[in-house]
Amino acid sequence: VMKPFPTRVPAVSVAVATALFVSSCSSPAPDGHDDAEHSSAASGVPQPAGHNAADVTFATNMVPHHQQAVDMSELVPERSTNPELIALAAKVSAAQEPEIQALRVFLVQWDDDPESNPIEHEGHGPQAMAGMVDDATMTRLASLKGPEFDTLWLQSMIGHHQGAIEMAQAEVADGSNVDTKRLASQIITAQQSEITQRKQMLGG
């Protein structure tokens, strides 16, 4: 039985998320220097306080990565008759849509919104992100119904979540923003649980 999502970011408004994230944007490091000072000292290049390049990469890539999971989940109600899978898809959307909004808040705060600076983010396309489902598979999913759809959806979402976990693990290891790293840790825990459930549903 799939656990509920208490470890995920709660479905709060962007305003609340903003208030939370602003609080850590200039959090000092244990030695009294903020993240920007450490980053500048290490690279010689000044960085905005509270985050580094790994944080930006994680947030920039995870928005479309999560969006694809939401898009895949929206295919389920009209194509599956499996109540467990339908409920699982609904939970994916309910959990990941607030996370998308939270990540967008980060990027706006950092003045690094990919929608307003598309040229700067050309290197963050879908092919660069682990676990993204290719166009052919998405097209096939849209054409299937019943058990065939269920199997391909579960298989695709397992790979998709494994990719998200890899991205989140990189953020935990290399990021500097406290709230972004916390979100990444929550993604690792929750999506690993979902992978386990999906494998059980596939009988393996």
PDB file of C-alpha atoms in Angstrom:
ATOM      1  CA  VAL A   1       0.000   0.000   0.000  1.00  0.00           C
ATOM      2  CA  MET A   2       1.420   3.300  -1.013  1.00  0.00           C
ATOM      3  CA  LYS A   3       2.201   5.636   1.834  1.00  0.00           C
ATOM      4  CA  PRO A   4       0.613   9.094   1.772  1.00  0.00           C
ATOM      5  CA  PHE A   5       2.750  12.046   0.865  1.00  0.00           C
ATOM      6  CA  PRO A   6       3.628  13.750   4.153  1.00  0.00           C
ATOM      7  CA  THR A   7       7.260  13.922   3.119  1.00  0.00           C
ATOM      8  CA  ARG A   8       6.476  15.860  -0.040  1.00  0.00           C
ATOM      9  CA  VAL A   9       6.160  19.618  -0.242  1.00  0.00           C
ATOM     10  CA  PRO A  10       2.601  20.393   0.931  1.00  0.00           C
ATOM     11  CA  ALA A  11       0.110  21.839  -1.523  1.00  0.00           C
ATOM     12  CA  VAL A  12       0.472  25.367  -0.246  1.00  0.00           C
ATOM     13  CA  SER A  13       0.124  28.553  -2.214  1.00  0.00           C
ATOM     14  CA  VAL A  14       3.055  30.090  -4.016  1.00  0.00           C
ATOM     15  CA  ALA A  15       2.805  33.016  -1.606  1.00  0.00           C
ATOM     16  CA  VAL A  16       3.449  30.737   1.344  1.00  0.00           C
ATOM     17  CA  ALA A  17       6.249  28.988  -0.529  1.00  0.00           C
ATOM     18  CA  THR A  18       7.796  32.363  -1.285  1.00  0.00           C
ATOM     19  CA  ALA A  19       7.715  33.377   2.369  1.00  0.00           C
ATOM     20  CA  LEU A  20       9.444  30.128   3.318  1.00  0.00           C
ATOM     21  CA  PHE A  21      12.130  30.293   0.667  1.00  0.00           C
ATOM     22  CA  VAL A  22      12.951  33.988   1.151  1.00  0.00           C
ATOM     23  CA  SER A  23      13.894  33.206   4.732  1.00  0.00           C
ATOM     24  CA  SER A  24      16.835  31.093   3.597  1.00  0.00           C
ATOM     25  CA  CYS A  25      18.094  33.137   0.666  1.00  0.00           C
ATOM     26  CA  SER A  26      20.795  34.789   2.769  1.00  0.00           C
ATOM     27  CA  SER A  27      21.252  32.219   5.505  1.00  0.00           C
ATOM     28  CA  PRO A  28      24.804  32.431   6.862  1.00  0.00           C
ATOM     29  CA  ALA A  29      27.061  29.429   6.836  1.00  0.00           C
ATOM     30  CA  PRO A  30      28.284  27.994  10.156  1.00  0.00           C
ATOM     31  CA  ASP A  31      31.422  30.126   9.985  1.00  0.00           C
ATOM     32  CA  GLY A  32      29.400  33.327   9.675  1.00  0.00           C
ATOM     33  CA  HIS A  33      29.844  33.795   5.917  1.00  0.00           C
ATOM     34  CA  ASP A  34      26.954  33.438   3.535  1.00  0.00           C
ATOM     35  CA  ASP A  35      26.895  31.039   0.572  1.00  0.00           C
ATOM     36  CA  ALA A  36      27.744  33.822  -1.875  1.00  0.00           C
ATOM     37  CA  GLU A  37      30.972  34.563  -0.029  1.00  0.00           C
ATOM     38  CA  HIS A  38      31.988  30.906  -0.050  1.00  0.00           C
ATOM     39  CA  SER A  39      31.121  30.558  -3.730  1.00  0.00           C
ATOM     40  CA  SER A  40      33.013  33.710  -4.647  1.00  0.00           C
ATOM     41  CA  ALA A  41      36.037  32.579  -2.677  1.00  0.00           C
ATOM     42  CA  ALA A  42      36.052  29.193  -4.374  1.00  0.00           C
ATOM     43  CA  SER A  43      35.486  30.328  -7.963  1.00  0.00           C
ATOM     44  CA  GLY A  44      36.520  33.961  -7.987  1.00  0.00           C
ATOM     45  CA  VAL A  45      33.107  34.768  -9.512  1.00  0.00           C
ATOM     46  CA  PRO A  46      30.511  36.565  -7.343  1.00  0.00           C
ATOM     47  CA  GLN A  47      27.308  34.548  -6.852  1.00  0.00           C
ATOM     48  CA  PRO A  48      23.893  35.715  -5.636  1.00  0.00           C
ATOM     49  CA  ALA A  49      23.464  34.918  -1.963  1.00  0.00           C
ATOM     50  CA  GLY A  50      21.817  31.681  -0.958  1.00  0.00           C
ATOM     51  CA  HIS A  51      22.302  29.454  -3.990  1.00  0.00           C
ATOM     52  CA  ASN A  52      24.800  28.141  -6.496  1.00  0.00           C
ATOM     53  CA  ALA A  53      24.852  26.786 -10.054  1.00  0.00           C
ATOM     54  CA  ALA A  54      23.792  23.292  -8.927  1.00  0.00           C
ATOM     55  CA  ASP A  55      20.650  24.736  -7.334  1.00  0.00           C
ATOM     56  CA  VAL A  56      19.774  26.576 -10.549  1.00  0.00           C
ATOM     57  CA  THR A  57      20.346  23.475 -12.677  1.00  0.00           C
ATOM     58  CA  PHE A  58      18.209  21.346 -10.385  1.00  0.00           C
ATOM     59  CA  ALA A  59      15.296  23.785 -10.292  1.00  0.00           C
ATOM     60  CA  THR A  60      15.487  24.555 -14.017  1.00  0.00           C
ATOM     61  CA  ASN A  61      15.496  20.882 -15.038  1.00  0.00           C
ATOM     62  CA  MET A  62      13.060  19.580 -12.448  1.00  0.00           C
ATOM     63  CA  VAL A  63      10.244  21.899 -13.586  1.00  0.00           C
ATOM     64  CA  PRO A  64       9.819  20.274 -17.044  1.00  0.00           C
ATOM     65  CA  HIS A  65      10.700  16.869 -15.584  1.00  0.00           C
ATOM     66  CA  HIS A  66       7.858  17.106 -13.065  1.00  0.00           C
ATOM     67  CA  GLN A  67       5.576  18.604 -15.722  1.00  0.00           C
ATOM     68  CA  GLN A  68       5.992  15.519 -17.889  1.00  0.00           C
ATOM     69  CA  ALA A  69       4.981  13.319 -14.952  1.00  0.00           C
ATOM     70  CA  VAL A  70       1.859  15.459 -14.522  1.00  0.00           C
ATOM     71  CA  ASP A  71       1.121  15.205 -18.254  1.00  0.00           C
ATOM     72  CA  MET A  72       1.500  11.415 -18.122  1.00  0.00           C
ATOM     73  CA  SER A  73      -0.795  11.234 -15.111  1.00  0.00           C
ATOM     74  CA  GLU A  74      -3.467  13.188 -16.958  1.00  0.00           C
ATOM     75  CA  LEU A  75      -3.578  10.409 -19.571  1.00  0.00           C
ATOM     76  CA  VAL A  76      -4.662   7.832 -16.995  1.00  0.00           C
ATOM     77  CA  PRO A  77      -8.365   8.476 -16.209  1.00  0.00           C
ATOM     78  CA  GLU A  78      -9.513   7.959 -19.815  1.00  0.00           C
ATOM     79  CA  ARG A  79      -7.232   5.019 -20.564  1.00  0.00           C
ATOM     80  CA  SER A  80      -7.068   2.848 -17.450  1.00  0.00           C
ATOM     81  CA  THR A  81      -9.702   0.927 -15.517  1.00  0.00           C
ATOM     82  CA  ASN A  82      -7.296  -0.018 -12.719  1.00  0.00           C
ATOM     83  CA  PRO A  83      -8.429   1.834  -9.553  1.00  0.00           C
ATOM     84  CA  GLU A  84      -4.996   1.588  -7.934  1.00  0.00           C
ATOM     85  CA  LEU A  85      -3.272   3.076 -10.945  1.00  0.00           C
ATOM     86  CA  ILE A  86      -5.887   5.827 -11.281  1.00  0.00           C
ATOM     87  CA  ALA A  87      -5.403   6.756  -7.622  1.00  0.00           C
ATOM     88  CA  LEU A  88      -1.621   6.695  -8.008  1.00  0.00           C
ATOM     89  CA  ALA A  89      -1.740   9.016 -11.017  1.00  0.00           C
ATOM     90  CA  ALA A  90      -3.954  11.456  -9.114  1.00  0.00           C
ATOM     91  CA  LYS A  91      -1.460  11.517  -6.234  1.00  0.00           C
ATOM     92  CA  VAL A  92       1.424  12.185  -8.636  1.00  0.00           C
ATOM     93  CA  SER A  93      -0.352  15.267  -9.969  1.00  0.00           C
ATOM     94  CA  ALA A  94      -1.388  16.442  -6.509  1.00  0.00           C
ATOM     95  CA  ALA A  95       2.190  16.173  -5.208  1.00  0.00           C
ATOM     96  CA  GLN A  96       4.193  17.408  -8.178  1.00  0.00           C
ATOM     97  CA  GLU A  97       2.146  20.430  -9.255  1.00  0.00           C
ATOM     98  CA  PRO A  98       2.909  22.292  -5.963  1.00  0.00           C
ATOM     99  CA  GLU A  99       6.566  21.298  -6.306  1.00  0.00           C
ATOM    100  CA  ILE A 100       6.633  22.815  -9.802  1.00  0.00           C
ATOM    101  CA  GLN A 101       5.282  26.074  -8.407  1.00  0.00           C
ATOM    102  CA  ALA A 102       7.813  26.014  -5.565  1.00  0.00           C
ATOM    103  CA  LEU A 103      10.704  25.492  -7.988  1.00  0.00           C
ATOM    104  CA  ARG A 104       9.469  28.376 -10.124  1.00  0.00           C
ATOM    105  CA  VAL A 105       9.465  30.568  -7.021  1.00  0.00           C
ATOM    106  CA  PHE A 106      13.110  29.690  -6.452  1.00  0.00           C
ATOM    107  CA  LEU A 107      14.040  30.615 -10.017  1.00  0.00           C
ATOM    108  CA  VAL A 108      12.189  33.928  -9.907  1.00  0.00           C
ATOM    109  CA  GLN A 109      13.867  34.807  -6.598  1.00  0.00           C
ATOM    110  CA  TRP A 110      17.230  34.001  -8.117  1.00  0.00           C
ATOM    111  CA  ASP A 111      16.389  36.062 -11.224  1.00  0.00           C
ATOM    112  CA  ASP A 112      16.911  32.930 -13.282  1.00  0.00           C
ATOM    113  CA  ASP A 113      13.440  32.237 -14.663  1.00  0.00           C
ATOM    114  CA  PRO A 114      13.900  29.979 -17.749  1.00  0.00           C
ATOM    115  CA  GLU A 115      10.687  31.331 -19.293  1.00  0.00           C
ATOM    116  CA  SER A 116      12.058  34.881 -19.294  1.00  0.00           C
ATOM    117  CA  ASN A 117      15.614  33.857 -20.267  1.00  0.00           C
ATOM    118  CA  PRO A 118      15.159  31.016 -22.790  1.00  0.00           C
ATOM    119  CA  ILE A 119      18.506  31.549 -24.522  1.00  0.00           C
ATOM    120  CA  GLU A 120      20.439  31.074 -21.284  1.00  0.00           C
ATOM    121  CA  HIS A 121      18.675  27.758 -20.688  1.00  0.00           C
ATOM    122  CA  GLU A 122      19.098  26.106 -24.092  1.00  0.00           C
ATOM    123  CA  GLY A 123      21.340  23.464 -22.531  1.00  0.00           C
ATOM    124  CA  HIS A 124      18.583  22.291 -20.203  1.00  0.00           C
ATOM    125  CA  GLY A 125      16.388  20.604 -22.836  1.00  0.00           C
ATOM    126  CA  PRO A 126      14.447  17.373 -22.236  1.00  0.00           C
ATOM    127  CA  GLN A 127      17.186  15.188 -23.709  1.00  0.00           C
ATOM    128  CA  ALA A 128      19.620  16.453 -21.041  1.00  0.00           C
ATOM    129  CA  MET A 129      17.422  15.232 -18.181  1.00  0.00           C
ATOM    130  CA  ALA A 130      17.630  11.690 -16.837  1.00  0.00           C
ATOM    131  CA  GLY A 131      14.473   9.617 -17.092  1.00  0.00           C
ATOM    132  CA  MET A 132      12.537  11.812 -19.512  1.00  0.00           C
ATOM    133  CA  VAL A 133      10.122   9.749 -21.606  1.00  0.00           C
ATOM    134  CA  ASP A 134      10.763  10.116 -25.330  1.00  0.00           C
ATOM    135  CA  ASP A 135       8.178  11.453 -27.761  1.00  0.00           C
ATOM    136  CA  ALA A 136       7.539   8.048 -29.352  1.00  0.00           C
ATOM    137  CA  THR A 137       6.635   6.521 -25.995  1.00  0.00           C
ATOM    138  CA  MET A 138       4.410   9.460 -25.107  1.00  0.00           C
ATOM    139  CA  THR A 139       2.605   9.051 -28.436  1.00  0.00           C
ATOM    140  CA  ARG A 140       2.198   5.316 -27.849  1.00  0.00           C
ATOM    141  CA  LEU A 141       0.834   5.915 -24.346  1.00  0.00           C
ATOM    142  CA  ALA A 142      -1.786   8.249 -25.771  1.00  0.00           C
ATOM    143  CA  SER A 143      -2.858   5.557 -28.245  1.00  0.00           C
ATOM    144  CA  LEU A 144      -3.288   2.708 -25.731  1.00  0.00           C
ATOM    145  CA  LYS A 145      -6.032   1.701 -23.324  1.00  0.00           C
ATOM    146  CA  GLY A 146      -6.541  -0.958 -20.665  1.00  0.00           C
ATOM    147  CA  PRO A 147      -3.824  -3.340 -19.408  1.00  0.00           C
ATOM    148  CA  GLU A 148      -1.454  -2.457 -22.253  1.00  0.00           C
ATOM    149  CA  PHE A 149      -1.582   1.190 -21.264  1.00  0.00           C
ATOM    150  CA  ASP A 150      -1.192   0.350 -17.581  1.00  0.00           C
ATOM    151  CA  THR A 151       1.967  -1.679 -18.191  1.00  0.00           C
ATOM    152  CA  LEU A 152       3.675   0.904 -20.391  1.00  0.00           C
ATOM    153  CA  TRP A 153       2.685   3.743 -18.045  1.00  0.00           C
ATOM    154  CA  LEU A 154       4.084   1.971 -14.984  1.00  0.00           C
ATOM    155  CA  GLN A 155       7.306   1.053 -16.785  1.00  0.00           C
ATOM    156  CA  SER A 156       7.747   4.594 -18.098  1.00  0.00           C
ATOM    157  CA  MET A 157       7.075   6.179 -14.724  1.00  0.00           C
ATOM    158  CA  ILE A 158       9.589   3.917 -12.994  1.00  0.00           C
ATOM    159  CA  GLY A 159      12.333   5.159 -15.334  1.00  0.00           C
ATOM    160  CA  HIS A 160      11.058   8.717 -15.014  1.00  0.00           C
ATOM    161  CA  HIS A 161      11.210   8.613 -11.217  1.00  0.00           C
ATOM    162  CA  GLN A 162      14.657   7.009 -11.265  1.00  0.00           C
ATOM    163  CA  GLY A 163      15.826   9.976 -13.316  1.00  0.00           C
ATOM    164  CA  ALA A 164      14.276  12.419 -10.843  1.00  0.00           C
ATOM    165  CA  ILE A 165      16.045  10.665  -7.977  1.00  0.00           C
ATOM    166  CA  GLU A 166      19.398  10.986  -9.775  1.00  0.00           C
ATOM    167  CA  MET A 167      18.801  14.715 -10.273  1.00  0.00           C
ATOM    168  CA  ALA A 168      17.755  15.147  -6.642  1.00  0.00           C
ATOM    169  CA  GLN A 169      20.792  13.225  -5.382  1.00  0.00           C
ATOM    170  CA  ALA A 170      23.053  15.566  -7.375  1.00  0.00           C
ATOM    171  CA  GLU A 171      21.317  18.545  -5.769  1.00  0.00           C
ATOM    172  CA  VAL A 172      21.752  17.133  -2.269  1.00  0.00           C
ATOM    173  CA  ALA A 173      25.451  16.537  -2.972  1.00  0.00           C
ATOM    174  CA  ASP A 174      26.294  19.762  -4.818  1.00  0.00           C
ATOM    175  CA  GLY A 175      23.629  22.366  -4.033  1.00  0.00           C
ATOM    176  CA  SER A 176      23.951  25.101  -1.426  1.00  0.00           C
ATOM    177  CA  ASN A 177      20.391  26.397  -0.929  1.00  0.00           C
ATOM    178  CA  VAL A 178      18.915  24.865   2.218  1.00  0.00           C
ATOM    179  CA  ASP A 179      15.307  24.766   0.990  1.00  0.00           C
ATOM    180  CA  THR A 180      16.185  23.411  -2.451  1.00  0.00           C
ATOM    181  CA  LYS A 181      18.235  20.628  -0.877  1.00  0.00           C
ATOM    182  CA  ARG A 182      15.363  19.851   1.503  1.00  0.00           C
ATOM    183  CA  LEU A 183      12.957  19.570  -1.443  1.00  0.00           C
ATOM    184  CA  ALA A 184      15.424  17.302  -3.250  1.00  0.00           C
ATOM    185  CA  SER A 185      15.609  15.011  -0.208  1.00  0.00           C
ATOM    186  CA  GLN A 186      11.821  14.812  -0.084  1.00  0.00           C
ATOM    187  CA  ILE A 187      11.714  13.911  -3.787  1.00  0.00           C
ATOM    188  CA  ILE A 188      14.211  11.086  -3.231  1.00  0.00           C
ATOM    189  CA  THR A 189      12.194   9.584  -0.360  1.00  0.00           C
ATOM    190  CA  ALA A 190       8.762   9.899  -1.956  1.00  0.00           C
ATOM    191  CA  GLN A 191       9.692   8.810  -5.475  1.00  0.00           C
ATOM    192  CA  GLN A 192      11.664   5.796  -4.271  1.00  0.00           C
ATOM    193  CA  SER A 193       8.515   4.698  -2.437  1.00  0.00           C
ATOM    194  CA  GLU A 194       6.483   5.154  -5.610  1.00  0.00           C
ATOM    195  CA  ILE A 195       9.000   3.129  -7.637  1.00  0.00           C
ATOM    196  CA  THR A 196       8.634   0.266  -5.162  1.00  0.00           C
ATOM    197  CA  GLN A 197       4.844   0.379  -5.464  1.00  0.00           C
ATOM    198  CA  ARG A 198       4.944   0.439  -9.262  1.00  0.00           C
ATOM    199  CA  LYS A 199       7.267  -2.540  -9.396  1.00  0.00           C
ATOM    200  CA  GLN A 200       4.874  -4.431  -7.137  1.00  0.00           C
ATOM    201  CA  MET A 201       1.975  -3.512  -9.440  1.00  0.00           C
ATOM    202  CA  LEU A 202       3.961  -4.914 -12.373  1.00  0.00           C
ATOM    203  CA  GLY A 203       4.540  -8.109 -10.415  1.00  0.00           C
ATOM    204  CA  GLY A 204       8.261  -7.696 -10.124  1.00  0.00           C
TER     205      GLY A 204
END
